[in-house]
Amino acid sequence: MKIGVLGSGQLGQMMCLEAIPLGYEFYSYSPDPHSPSEKVGAKGTIAPYESKKEIKTFLEQVDILSFEFENIPKPTLEYLNEQTIVNVFPPPKALIIAQDRFLEKSHFRKLGFRTAEFFHLTKKTSHIEVAIEFPWIIKTLRFGYDGKGQVKIKNKTEYDAFLISAFPSESSEYLIEEVIPFQKEISIILTRFHNGDIVCYGAVENEHKDHILDLSIFPARIPVSLNLEAIEMASKLAESLQYVGTMGVEFFLKDNLLYLNEFAPRPHNTGHYTQDCQSFSQFYLHVQAITGKLPPTDVRPKPTLMKNILGNSYQESLKIADELLKDDRYRLHLYAKEDAKPGRKMGHMNFKGNLEEVNPLFHEL
């Protein structure tokens, strides 16, 4: 079977590393040459996501299509939803919702989930008084990640200043959200299979630096009742989308209440710990789900930590990693990216154990 994936970054790379040993051929499609996916055996097509002609040619080479990147242009997703060449998992509508912050939050509310208060800001709605207490986060409606495309607004003066240059075109759109002073951020990584069964390891706790994920701790240090509630909410979301594959769902925890923040219709950075949790990885489960396999029955992950390695001090991080690798509880995963730029995710390191057992050097990566 030939698996095609739109996107060719590190998530595609890790899917490919699971798929090829299972006997699948792996094809990637993106505009990026020298991609992480191609470096581990993916057969790459380098072309723009906007080209329906190139997309159609790509589909004719594969048996099934998936994604490692959700910011595919909406017209392309609509074309994928209508084409009859291959099956697409997850369904393109999941990406259409996930890449539009207003559609995403509105979908959460329709399902009865608690979210931050929000307001859809356009040129037409910019005169309406926003009934949300300051401070706010104003986010571009699409294509922001790792803190990009957002600004914090503390008062009306700052909001008025923002509005002056907010609409360079009639199509400019934003989402205004209340700031949730949360105790913890947690996420759920789950995989939904064709038969509707869901495999989920439970909540992982996440810490950020400069809006970029720094450390993930599994299992999350939260009450059992909240863990079960987060799993139930994430599962309900997946079912509402008729989802097939792995997804990441992020929550804020405030006053022992869960606020659903966002979801990613693909394997997720906060799920990288699963590669070394002594059970199935999120990438293996994704490959199994999209290719029509039944879910595994014996899923028993063990405590694991994941630390992102950024391009900021990359060479120093590699020296630290070499030292940590003298202990066989540590595993290093590098993405083979061409340039180590500040803030760029270059790899991650997992530790098979609890937070209190980890070498202090781990936090310096």
XYZ file of C-alpha atoms in Angstrom:
365
model
C 0.000 0.000 0.000
C 1.191 3.513 -0.842
C 0.603 6.207 1.779
C 0.595 9.816 0.608
C 0.988 12.695 3.053
C 0.555 16.433 2.482
C 3.461 18.034 4.303
C 7.048 16.833 4.599
C 8.314 18.081 7.968
C 9.316 16.224 11.107
C 5.839 14.794 11.709
C 5.866 13.280 8.241
C 9.383 12.045 8.914
C 8.249 10.203 12.039
C 5.208 8.760 10.240
C 7.539 7.546 7.496
C 9.856 5.888 10.035
C 6.882 3.868 11.300
C 5.323 3.136 7.904
C 8.304 1.814 5.922
C 9.172 -1.029 8.375
C 5.519 -2.107 8.151
C 5.913 -2.604 4.401
C 4.223 0.608 3.205
C 5.593 2.942 0.551
C 5.591 6.528 1.745
C 5.074 9.604 -0.450
C 5.246 13.235 0.691
C 3.983 16.397 -1.007
C 5.081 19.923 -0.089
C 6.794 22.950 -1.623
C 9.915 22.325 0.507
C 13.071 20.756 -0.991
C 15.455 18.719 1.198
C 12.654 17.954 3.642
C 12.912 15.837 6.819
C 10.523 13.267 5.317
C 12.587 12.722 2.171
C 15.739 12.234 4.245
C 14.318 9.062 5.788
C 12.939 7.475 2.641
C 9.795 9.330 1.591
C 9.354 9.751 -2.156
C 8.897 13.489 -2.386
C 6.833 15.656 -4.714
C 7.904 19.297 -4.513
C 4.995 21.464 -5.602
C 2.684 24.168 -4.196
C -0.336 23.215 -2.103
C -2.433 25.516 -4.304
C -1.879 23.475 -7.481
C -4.870 21.175 -7.991
C -3.174 19.745 -11.083
C -0.101 18.669 -9.088
C -2.278 17.434 -6.206
C -4.301 15.295 -8.641
C -1.111 13.797 -10.100
C 0.096 13.038 -6.570
C -3.182 11.344 -5.647
C -2.883 9.096 -8.676
C 0.408 7.734 -7.275
C -0.923 6.704 -3.853
C -3.632 4.522 -2.302
C -4.484 6.667 0.708
C -3.897 10.293 1.732
C -3.213 11.843 5.112
C -1.696 15.042 6.538
C 1.176 16.101 8.747
C 0.397 19.807 8.331
C -3.022 21.408 8.671
C -2.454 24.775 7.001
C -3.423 23.549 3.550
C -5.299 26.190 1.487
C -9.049 25.835 1.904
C -9.763 25.454 -1.870
C -7.334 22.495 -1.913
C -9.101 20.903 1.058
C -12.457 21.394 -0.661
C -11.063 19.702 -3.766
C -9.797 16.792 -1.641
C -13.241 16.497 -0.072
C -14.848 16.140 -3.516
C -12.287 13.965 -5.366
C -12.884 10.225 -5.752
C -9.339 9.058 -6.508
C -8.281 8.009 -2.962
C -9.643 7.917 0.568
C -8.488 10.782 2.771
C -7.944 10.431 6.532
C -8.646 12.425 8.575
C -11.532 14.015 6.628
C -10.616 17.390 5.077
C -13.480 19.050 7.005
C -11.484 18.454 10.212
C -8.651 20.566 8.791
C -11.042 23.260 7.553
C -12.367 23.621 11.110
C -8.958 23.381 12.818
C -7.295 26.042 10.648
C -10.043 28.636 11.262
C -10.044 29.706 14.908
C -13.611 31.018 14.786
C -14.997 27.828 13.218
C -12.977 25.794 15.724
C -14.220 27.618 18.829
C -17.779 27.663 17.467
C -17.614 23.889 16.896
C -16.445 23.383 20.488
C -19.363 25.443 21.788
C -21.853 23.468 19.671
C -20.583 20.320 21.372
C -21.206 21.915 24.780
C -17.544 22.399 25.722
C -16.220 25.196 27.918
C -13.874 27.590 26.076
C -12.426 31.055 26.543
C -14.888 33.799 25.597
C -14.282 34.864 21.996
C -15.326 37.389 19.347
C -14.942 37.230 15.554
C -13.257 40.488 14.503
C -13.627 41.673 10.911
C -13.788 45.107 9.324
C -17.596 44.839 9.464
C -17.650 43.929 13.187
C -14.862 46.288 14.308
C -17.373 48.947 15.428
C -19.160 46.548 17.814
C -18.281 46.746 21.485
C -16.519 43.556 22.576
C -18.138 42.228 25.755
C -15.002 40.465 27.028
C -12.975 41.727 29.961
C -9.369 42.740 29.331
C -6.730 41.414 28.861
C -7.301 39.777 25.476
C -5.289 37.774 22.985
C -5.999 38.793 19.402
C -5.066 36.025 16.975
C -5.050 35.903 13.203
C -7.902 33.645 12.158
C -5.581 31.281 10.277
C -1.989 30.096 10.026
C -0.549 31.134 13.402
C 1.439 28.717 15.570
C 4.037 28.798 18.382
C 2.864 32.270 19.406
C 3.072 33.696 15.871
C 0.173 35.766 14.569
C -1.066 36.917 17.968
C -0.829 39.938 20.215
C -1.841 40.626 23.813
C -4.163 43.610 24.373
C -4.360 45.009 27.897
C -6.859 47.871 27.521
C -9.044 49.865 25.120
C -6.211 52.227 24.202
C -4.136 49.315 22.941
C -7.166 47.907 21.110
C -7.832 51.230 19.363
C -4.170 51.359 18.325
C -4.413 47.792 16.990
C -7.493 48.635 14.891
C -5.666 51.429 13.036
C -3.632 48.939 10.996
C -5.699 45.773 11.509
C -7.404 45.646 8.111
C -4.956 45.971 5.220
C -7.596 44.176 3.154
C -11.325 43.529 3.381
C -10.599 39.856 4.045
C -8.473 40.417 7.164
C -9.989 38.496 10.096
C -9.090 37.852 13.733
C -10.330 36.121 16.828
C -10.396 38.017 20.087
C -10.112 35.700 23.095
C -10.167 36.312 26.815
C -6.910 35.472 28.545
C -7.349 32.395 30.745
C -4.997 32.554 33.767
C -4.595 28.799 33.762
C -2.891 26.568 36.329
C -1.741 24.019 33.753
C -1.939 23.255 30.071
C -2.644 19.637 29.262
C -3.273 17.751 26.056
C -4.849 14.522 24.955
C -3.336 12.476 22.149
C -5.828 10.008 20.749
C -6.170 7.800 17.717
C -9.581 6.929 16.306
C -9.887 3.871 14.076
C -12.303 3.073 11.233
C -14.534 1.018 13.546
C -14.954 4.011 15.883
C -12.680 2.613 18.608
C -10.340 5.102 20.258
C -6.900 4.530 21.750
C -5.832 7.204 24.223
C -3.039 7.190 26.790
C -4.499 9.954 28.952
C -3.441 13.534 29.610
C 0.078 14.875 29.184
C 1.141 18.084 30.970
C 2.887 20.785 28.934
C 5.202 23.659 29.788
C 6.123 26.435 27.345
C 8.906 28.983 26.929
C 8.348 32.027 24.703
C 5.084 30.474 23.419
C 6.909 27.323 22.198
C 6.447 23.924 23.815
C 9.446 23.192 26.029
C 8.606 20.159 28.176
C 5.878 17.506 28.216
C 5.294 15.340 31.289
C 3.395 12.061 31.055
C 1.213 11.326 32.885
C -0.109 14.798 33.679
C -0.154 15.672 37.381
C -3.919 16.121 37.612
C -6.773 14.334 39.424
C -8.076 11.130 37.855
C -11.510 12.712 37.392
C -10.080 15.540 35.242
C -8.022 13.073 33.230
C -11.148 11.063 32.435
C -13.118 14.221 31.607
C -10.417 15.388 29.164
C -10.395 11.978 27.461
C -14.190 12.050 27.179
C -14.191 15.558 25.672
C -11.448 14.742 23.164
C -13.221 11.522 22.183
C -16.508 13.367 21.660
C -14.695 15.883 19.447
C -13.141 13.100 17.350
C -16.501 11.373 16.961
C -18.203 14.630 15.913
C -15.722 14.895 13.024
C -15.898 11.188 12.064
C -12.163 11.377 12.547
C -9.741 8.629 11.519
C -6.110 8.908 12.625
C -4.181 10.572 15.445
C -5.060 14.011 16.783
C -3.904 16.319 19.573
C -6.392 18.230 21.753
C -5.202 21.033 24.056
C -6.878 22.180 27.272
C -6.342 24.855 29.893
C -6.977 23.915 33.520
C -8.291 26.733 35.706
C -9.955 26.298 39.122
C -10.248 22.564 38.403
C -12.272 23.292 35.265
C -11.192 22.260 31.771
C -11.285 24.832 28.952
C -10.882 23.382 25.474
C -8.322 25.531 23.655
C -7.613 23.976 20.253
C -7.035 20.765 18.374
C -4.546 19.610 15.756
C -5.818 17.161 13.095
C -2.535 15.227 12.975
C 0.060 13.758 15.350
C 1.156 16.451 17.787
C 4.347 17.760 19.383
C 2.958 16.958 22.844
C 2.618 13.320 21.770
C 6.285 12.777 20.936
C 6.776 11.149 24.338
C 4.827 8.151 22.968
C 7.858 7.137 20.893
C 9.555 5.992 24.091
C 6.695 5.333 26.526
C 7.259 1.563 26.157
C 4.019 1.191 24.227
C 2.809 2.198 20.746
C 3.827 5.613 19.360
C 1.282 8.136 18.108
C 2.799 7.785 14.624
C 2.469 3.994 14.570
C -1.151 4.278 15.698
C -1.841 6.911 13.019
C -0.445 4.664 10.285
C -2.431 1.685 11.585
C -5.662 3.719 11.766
C -5.531 5.281 8.295
C -4.646 1.947 6.666
C -7.723 0.256 8.145
C -6.141 -1.862 10.873
C -7.919 -2.668 14.129
C -6.705 -0.941 17.315
C -4.246 -2.700 19.625
C -5.722 -4.206 22.773
C -2.755 -4.041 25.169
C -1.863 -0.373 25.668
C 0.141 0.313 28.817
C 2.362 3.388 28.523
C 4.853 4.202 31.279
C 5.924 7.616 32.655
C 7.912 9.580 30.070
C 9.235 13.122 29.586
C 9.764 14.959 26.294
C 12.031 18.007 25.877
C 12.054 20.014 22.650
C 15.427 20.946 21.158
C 15.371 24.308 19.381
C 17.816 25.975 17.048
C 18.747 28.674 19.575
C 21.808 26.867 21.022
C 21.712 23.782 18.883
C 25.355 22.702 19.044
C 25.412 23.087 22.824
C 22.179 21.073 23.065
C 23.781 18.276 21.036
C 26.734 18.167 23.450
C 24.314 17.870 26.378
C 22.364 15.173 24.558
C 25.563 13.177 23.984
C 26.225 13.250 27.710
C 22.671 12.177 28.573
C 22.774 9.312 26.064
C 25.262 7.539 28.339
C 22.131 6.601 30.319
C 19.933 4.229 28.289
C 16.747 5.828 29.596
C 17.303 8.771 27.212
C 16.419 8.729 23.514
C 17.363 11.417 20.987
C 15.216 12.229 17.924
C 16.664 14.737 15.433
C 14.793 16.020 12.382
C 17.706 16.568 9.924
C 16.636 20.128 9.161
C 19.015 22.193 7.073
C 19.377 25.309 9.246
C 19.298 25.680 13.031
C 17.355 28.931 13.436
C 16.250 30.480 16.763
C 12.852 29.099 17.771
C 12.970 26.351 15.152
C 12.244 22.824 16.362
C 15.317 20.769 15.464
C 14.551 17.655 17.482
C 13.484 16.354 20.862
C 14.738 14.093 23.602
C 12.665 11.638 25.607
C 13.378 10.288 29.072
C 11.875 6.988 30.148
C 11.002 7.803 33.735
C 9.493 10.332 36.137
C 10.295 14.035 36.463
C 12.069 13.591 39.806
C 14.453 11.030 38.261
C 15.679 13.154 35.365
C 19.236 14.497 35.125
C 19.255 18.327 35.588
C 21.107 18.566 32.252
C 17.893 17.491 30.547
C 16.348 20.874 31.339
C 19.304 22.651 29.660
C 18.738 21.103 26.242
